[in-house]
């Protein structure tokens, strides 16, 4: 691995399997205490010299279903490479007429409709922690991204809208919603729906990493009574049409991030979640001292609490 540390980890979802305009440095595949990540991680250099790490959420060739994504290994691997924040991309269904297929979205809230199949915490042994999750996305990072994504879409020159402050429903899958479920999610206040934002966002918070999601709407889910239900073919047709826009947005955002760090203007934003677990750890638990194996695993992502001399 290169001596320089990665600035940001990028997790690509359906339709975003690589990034353009980057200089390849190396490919790494770190084994974490929670196994290997979804795919080997590509380390690339921006024109500014800053390193970023790209990981394909569903594996090379899209071979991993949403419920089987090794999210703990993905987050831990990116943290081990030095990433201070994670920029995630995902295809989503739209639950609102005004969010058309092809539009971009930056959600601010999540409704969890996963079913307990996915392990959603690094704290599964005797050491207990209760992370704050009232605001599941890093607020400062998402606000900064809104301006930069809008800039990128103007550069693209296509009539693509950006929607912010939306609520995303995370369902289990791999099947799409029934019509009754899709209508119910709208009544709950859901604006978007996908299968991937959890447990990623929860694990990023536990690892004290900033986390923001850039979503691309691909369909109207199943709530429209006059239309056929969504199919995978519909989703990938829109993804292919919007692939260049997604890569342009990613490239612009990453370059602007690097500039901001070089200017010293973005340090506080990228370190927004630093120290987030300070008051979440149940230090009075006897396992804090007794669970040596658990503490050793947790030191991989939180060395300041569980490392030597902590």
Short mmCIF file of C-alpha atoms in Angstrom, two decimals:
data_model
loop_
_atom_site.label_atom_id
_atom_site.label_comp_id
_atom_site.label_asym_id
_atom_site.label_seq_id
_atom_site.Cartn_x
_atom_site.Cartn_y
_atom_site.Cartn_z
CA UNK A 1 0.00 0.00 0.00
CA UNK A 2 1.19 3.49 -0.80
CA UNK A 3 2.55 5.48 2.13
CA UNK A 4 0.04 8.28 1.54
CA UNK A 5 -3.34 7.84 3.16
CA UNK A 6 -6.65 7.81 1.34
CA UNK A 7 -8.80 10.92 1.86
CA UNK A 8 -12.24 9.56 0.98
CA UNK A 9 -13.75 6.14 0.36
CA UNK A 10 -16.21 5.85 -2.51
CA UNK A 11 -18.75 3.03 -2.55
CA UNK A 12 -20.25 2.51 -5.98
CA UNK A 13 -23.69 0.95 -6.27
CA UNK A 14 -25.68 -0.40 -9.19
CA UNK A 15 -24.47 1.24 -12.38
CA UNK A 16 -21.34 2.86 -10.94
CA UNK A 17 -18.59 0.29 -11.11
CA UNK A 18 -15.63 2.56 -11.85
CA UNK A 19 -14.61 6.21 -11.90
CA UNK A 20 -13.14 8.26 -14.75
CA UNK A 21 -10.29 10.80 -14.91
CA UNK A 22 -8.24 9.18 -12.15
CA UNK A 23 -4.69 7.88 -12.14
CA UNK A 24 -4.53 4.28 -11.01
CA UNK A 25 -2.13 3.66 -8.11
CA UNK A 26 -2.82 0.13 -6.91
CA UNK A 27 -5.43 -2.44 -6.01
CA UNK A 28 -5.65 -3.71 -2.43
CA UNK A 29 -7.83 -6.29 -0.74
CA UNK A 30 -7.40 -5.92 3.02
CA UNK A 31 -8.62 -8.73 5.25
CA UNK A 32 -10.46 -7.17 8.17
CA UNK A 33 -11.64 -8.88 11.38
CA UNK A 34 -15.01 -9.12 9.57
CA UNK A 35 -13.61 -10.68 6.41
CA UNK A 36 -12.78 -9.29 2.99
CA UNK A 37 -14.68 -6.38 1.36
CA UNK A 38 -17.17 -6.84 -1.48
CA UNK A 39 -14.45 -6.34 -4.06
CA UNK A 40 -10.77 -5.45 -4.24
CA UNK A 41 -10.40 -1.73 -3.58
CA UNK A 42 -8.92 0.50 -6.28
CA UNK A 43 -6.65 3.27 -4.98
CA UNK A 44 -6.46 6.16 -7.44
CA UNK A 45 -4.91 9.59 -7.49
CA UNK A 46 -6.83 12.74 -8.33
CA UNK A 47 -5.19 15.44 -10.48
CA UNK A 48 -4.40 17.26 -7.22
CA UNK A 49 -2.45 14.24 -5.99
CA UNK A 50 -5.03 13.25 -3.39
CA UNK A 51 -5.77 9.53 -3.04
CA UNK A 52 -9.27 8.08 -3.06
CA UNK A 53 -10.40 4.47 -2.62
CA UNK A 54 -13.17 2.96 -4.77
CA UNK A 55 -15.11 -0.14 -3.78
CA UNK A 56 -17.91 -1.84 -5.74
CA UNK A 57 -20.68 -2.54 -3.21
CA UNK A 58 -22.10 -5.52 -5.10
CA UNK A 59 -18.75 -6.96 -6.13
CA UNK A 60 -17.02 -7.13 -9.46
CA UNK A 61 -19.68 -7.96 -12.03
CA UNK A 62 -22.55 -7.30 -9.57
CA UNK A 63 -22.52 -10.74 -7.95
CA UNK A 64 -23.61 -9.89 -4.38
CA UNK A 65 -27.26 -9.33 -3.42
CA UNK A 66 -28.10 -6.40 -1.13
CA UNK A 67 -28.71 -8.60 1.92
CA UNK A 68 -25.37 -10.38 1.47
CA UNK A 69 -23.12 -7.33 1.08
CA UNK A 70 -20.29 -7.62 3.66
CA UNK A 71 -20.88 -4.09 4.92
CA UNK A 72 -18.79 -4.41 8.08
CA UNK A 73 -15.78 -5.51 6.04
CA UNK A 74 -16.39 -2.71 3.50
CA UNK A 75 -16.51 0.05 6.11
CA UNK A 76 -13.63 -1.38 8.13
CA UNK A 77 -11.44 -1.78 5.04
CA UNK A 78 -11.98 1.83 3.95
CA UNK A 79 -11.27 3.08 7.48
CA UNK A 80 -8.06 1.03 7.58
CA UNK A 81 -6.84 2.78 4.42
CA UNK A 82 -7.15 6.15 6.10
CA UNK A 83 -10.51 7.32 4.74
CA UNK A 84 -12.04 10.13 6.79
CA UNK A 85 -15.44 10.01 5.10
CA UNK A 86 -17.44 7.82 2.76
CA UNK A 87 -19.24 9.01 -0.33
CA UNK A 88 -21.78 6.35 -1.31
CA UNK A 89 -23.70 6.09 -4.58
CA UNK A 90 -26.92 4.13 -5.06
CA UNK A 91 -29.75 3.54 -7.48
CA UNK A 92 -33.10 4.29 -5.83
CA UNK A 93 -36.78 4.10 -6.59
CA UNK A 94 -38.86 7.28 -6.46
CA UNK A 95 -41.93 7.49 -4.25
CA UNK A 96 -42.78 11.03 -5.42
CA UNK A 97 -44.02 12.29 -8.78
CA UNK A 98 -41.60 15.23 -8.73
CA UNK A 99 -38.57 12.94 -8.41
CA UNK A 100 -38.31 11.62 -11.95
CA UNK A 101 -36.15 8.75 -13.18
CA UNK A 102 -32.70 10.18 -13.87
CA UNK A 103 -32.88 12.80 -11.11
CA UNK A 104 -30.24 12.98 -8.36
CA UNK A 105 -31.09 13.04 -4.66
CA UNK A 106 -29.30 13.71 -1.37
CA UNK A 107 -31.41 12.15 1.39
CA UNK A 108 -31.29 13.33 4.99
CA UNK A 109 -33.35 10.65 6.78
CA UNK A 110 -33.85 6.87 6.67
CA UNK A 111 -36.73 4.54 7.45
CA UNK A 112 -35.42 1.04 8.21
CA UNK A 113 -37.42 -1.78 6.64
CA UNK A 114 -34.67 -4.41 6.67
CA UNK A 115 -35.56 -7.59 8.54
CA UNK A 116 -32.63 -8.39 10.81
CA UNK A 117 -30.84 -10.51 8.21
CA UNK A 118 -27.98 -8.01 7.94
CA UNK A 119 -25.61 -7.48 10.84
CA UNK A 120 -25.94 -3.77 11.54
CA UNK A 121 -23.28 -3.19 14.20
CA UNK A 122 -19.62 -3.82 14.92
CA UNK A 123 -20.63 -4.33 18.56
CA UNK A 124 -22.01 -7.87 18.50
CA UNK A 125 -20.03 -9.40 21.38
CA UNK A 126 -19.84 -8.50 25.04
CA UNK A 127 -18.79 -4.88 24.49
CA UNK A 128 -21.90 -2.74 24.07
CA UNK A 129 -22.34 0.63 22.36
CA UNK A 130 -25.38 2.71 21.42
CA UNK A 131 -24.45 5.09 18.63
CA UNK A 132 -26.50 8.24 18.10
CA UNK A 133 -28.35 7.96 14.79
CA UNK A 134 -30.95 10.72 14.88
CA UNK A 135 -29.35 12.26 11.80
CA UNK A 136 -28.13 9.25 9.81
CA UNK A 137 -26.18 11.24 7.21
CA UNK A 138 -23.39 13.68 8.03
CA UNK A 139 -25.20 17.01 7.93
CA UNK A 140 -22.27 19.29 7.05
CA UNK A 141 -20.96 16.92 4.39
CA UNK A 142 -24.39 16.52 2.78
CA UNK A 143 -24.94 20.30 2.76
CA UNK A 144 -21.54 20.85 1.12
CA UNK A 145 -22.27 18.12 -1.42
CA UNK A 146 -25.57 19.72 -2.45
CA UNK A 147 -23.77 22.72 -3.95
CA UNK A 148 -21.10 20.61 -5.63
CA UNK A 149 -23.50 18.07 -7.14
CA UNK A 150 -25.60 20.96 -8.51
CA UNK A 151 -22.44 22.45 -10.05
CA UNK A 152 -21.57 19.13 -11.68
CA UNK A 153 -25.04 18.72 -13.16
CA UNK A 154 -24.79 22.19 -14.71
CA UNK A 155 -21.46 21.19 -16.26
CA UNK A 156 -23.14 18.09 -17.67
CA UNK A 157 -25.61 20.36 -19.42
CA UNK A 158 -28.55 17.96 -19.21
CA UNK A 159 -31.91 18.79 -17.62
CA UNK A 160 -31.31 16.76 -14.47
CA UNK A 161 -32.77 17.90 -11.15
CA UNK A 162 -31.20 17.57 -7.72
CA UNK A 163 -33.48 16.94 -4.74
CA UNK A 164 -32.31 17.39 -1.15
CA UNK A 165 -33.62 16.76 2.37
CA UNK A 166 -35.50 13.61 1.40
CA UNK A 167 -36.36 10.46 3.36
CA UNK A 168 -35.16 7.14 1.98
CA UNK A 169 -36.73 3.79 2.87
CA UNK A 170 -34.30 0.87 3.02
CA UNK A 171 -36.04 -2.42 2.31
CA UNK A 172 -34.68 -5.93 2.45
CA UNK A 173 -35.05 -7.17 -1.12
CA UNK A 174 -33.90 -8.65 -3.40
CA UNK A 175 -37.50 -8.46 -4.65
CA UNK A 176 -39.03 -5.05 -5.30
CA UNK A 177 -41.97 -3.70 -3.27
CA UNK A 178 -45.60 -4.77 -3.58
CA UNK A 179 -48.00 -2.02 -4.58
CA UNK A 180 -49.46 -1.96 -1.07
CA UNK A 181 -45.99 -1.52 0.46
CA UNK A 182 -45.06 1.21 -2.00
CA UNK A 183 -48.24 3.15 -1.17
CA UNK A 184 -47.63 2.64 2.57
CA UNK A 185 -44.10 4.03 2.33
CA UNK A 186 -45.50 7.17 0.68
CA UNK A 187 -47.99 7.57 3.53
CA UNK A 188 -45.12 7.23 6.03
CA UNK A 189 -43.32 10.15 4.40
CA UNK A 190 -40.87 8.17 2.31
CA UNK A 191 -39.55 9.89 -0.82
CA UNK A 192 -37.04 7.30 -2.07
CA UNK A 193 -36.47 3.58 -1.65
CA UNK A 194 -33.42 1.34 -2.00
CA UNK A 195 -31.87 -1.82 -0.58
CA UNK A 196 -28.36 -0.67 0.32
CA UNK A 197 -28.12 2.39 2.57
CA UNK A 198 -28.38 0.21 5.68
CA UNK A 199 -26.40 -1.01 7.46
CA UNK A 200 -23.74 1.08 5.67
CA UNK A 201 -24.77 4.35 7.31
CA UNK A 202 -24.99 2.79 10.79
CA UNK A 203 -21.59 1.13 10.49
CA UNK A 204 -19.97 4.32 9.20
CA UNK A 205 -21.27 6.16 12.27
CA UNK A 206 -19.84 3.48 14.60
CA UNK A 207 -16.50 3.76 12.79
CA UNK A 208 -16.63 7.56 13.21
CA UNK A 209 -16.63 8.13 9.46
CA UNK A 210 -18.62 10.84 7.74
CA UNK A 211 -21.21 9.31 5.42
CA UNK A 212 -23.32 10.82 2.64
CA UNK A 213 -25.39 9.22 -0.10
CA UNK A 214 -25.74 10.46 -3.67
CA UNK A 215 -28.74 8.65 -5.11
CA UNK A 216 -29.97 8.37 -8.67
CA UNK A 217 -33.67 7.70 -9.20
CA UNK A 218 -34.27 4.92 -11.71
CA UNK A 219 -38.02 4.23 -11.51
CA UNK A 220 -41.28 5.02 -9.71
CA UNK A 221 -41.32 1.83 -7.62
CA UNK A 222 -44.86 0.32 -7.64
CA UNK A 223 -47.17 3.01 -6.28
CA UNK A 224 -48.49 4.31 -9.61
CA UNK A 225 -51.73 2.34 -10.27
CA UNK A 226 -51.71 2.98 -14.01
CA UNK A 227 -48.22 1.59 -14.59
CA UNK A 228 -46.63 -1.84 -14.49
CA UNK A 229 -44.41 -2.62 -11.50
CA UNK A 230 -40.72 -1.86 -11.65
CA UNK A 231 -38.38 -4.43 -13.19
CA UNK A 232 -34.61 -4.84 -13.12
CA UNK A 233 -34.59 -4.09 -16.85
CA UNK A 234 -36.21 -0.70 -16.16
CA UNK A 235 -33.62 0.10 -13.50
CA UNK A 236 -30.59 -0.75 -15.61
CA UNK A 237 -31.93 1.07 -18.67
CA UNK A 238 -32.01 4.30 -16.66
CA UNK A 239 -28.65 3.56 -15.05
CA UNK A 240 -26.98 3.12 -18.43
CA UNK A 241 -28.48 6.39 -19.66
CA UNK A 242 -27.26 8.22 -16.57
CA UNK A 243 -23.87 6.52 -16.13
CA UNK A 244 -21.86 9.42 -17.56
CA UNK A 245 -23.65 11.90 -15.30
CA UNK A 246 -22.91 9.78 -12.23
CA UNK A 247 -19.23 9.57 -13.08
CA UNK A 248 -19.03 13.29 -13.83
CA UNK A 249 -20.69 14.11 -10.50
CA UNK A 250 -18.29 11.80 -8.67
CA UNK A 251 -15.23 13.26 -10.40
CA UNK A 252 -16.27 16.88 -9.76
CA UNK A 253 -17.15 16.27 -6.12
CA UNK A 254 -13.90 14.43 -5.41
CA UNK A 255 -11.75 17.14 -7.00
CA UNK A 256 -13.57 19.83 -5.03
CA UNK A 257 -13.11 17.81 -1.84
CA UNK A 258 -9.40 17.60 -2.46
CA UNK A 259 -9.17 21.34 -3.12
CA UNK A 260 -11.08 22.09 0.06
CA UNK A 261 -8.79 19.95 2.15
CA UNK A 262 -5.72 21.53 0.60
CA UNK A 263 -7.13 24.95 1.48
CA UNK A 264 -7.91 23.79 5.01
CA UNK A 265 -11.59 24.60 4.52
CA UNK A 266 -13.01 21.09 4.69
CA UNK A 267 -11.14 19.50 7.59
CA UNK A 268 -13.99 20.09 10.02
CA UNK A 269 -16.54 18.70 7.55
CA UNK A 270 -14.59 15.50 6.88
CA UNK A 271 -13.98 15.06 10.60
CA UNK A 272 -17.62 15.72 11.48
CA UNK A 273 -18.10 12.29 13.09
CA UNK A 274 -14.73 12.19 14.84
CA UNK A 275 -15.33 11.42 18.50
CA UNK A 276 -18.95 10.40 17.84
CA UNK A 277 -18.58 7.19 19.86
CA UNK A 278 -17.07 8.84 22.95
CA UNK A 279 -20.36 8.83 24.85
CA UNK A 280 -21.83 5.77 23.11
CA UNK A 281 -19.61 3.12 24.66
CA UNK A 282 -20.96 1.35 27.75
CA UNK A 283 -17.69 1.49 29.65
CA UNK A 284 -19.21 0.16 32.90
CA UNK A 285 -19.82 -3.23 31.30
CA UNK A 286 -17.51 -5.93 32.66
CA UNK A 287 -16.89 -7.06 29.08
CA UNK A 288 -14.92 -3.85 28.52
CA UNK A 289 -12.06 -5.53 30.37
CA UNK A 290 -12.99 -9.20 29.91
CA UNK A 291 -13.68 -9.42 26.18
CA UNK A 292 -10.10 -9.22 24.90
CA UNK A 293 -10.93 -10.74 21.53
CA UNK A 294 -13.79 -8.30 20.96
CA UNK A 295 -11.62 -5.36 21.99
CA UNK A 296 -8.91 -6.50 19.57
CA UNK A 297 -11.42 -6.60 16.69
CA UNK A 298 -12.82 -3.19 17.55
CA UNK A 299 -9.33 -1.70 17.71
CA UNK A 300 -9.20 -2.17 13.92
CA UNK A 301 -11.78 0.61 13.43
CA UNK A 302 -11.54 2.48 16.75
CA UNK A 303 -7.90 2.35 17.86
CA UNK A 304 -8.32 5.46 20.00
CA UNK A 305 -10.68 3.52 22.30
CA UNK A 306 -9.43 -0.04 22.00
CA UNK A 307 -5.82 0.20 20.81
CA UNK A 308 -2.65 -0.12 22.84
CA UNK A 309 -2.64 2.32 25.71
CA UNK A 310 -6.28 3.34 25.17
#
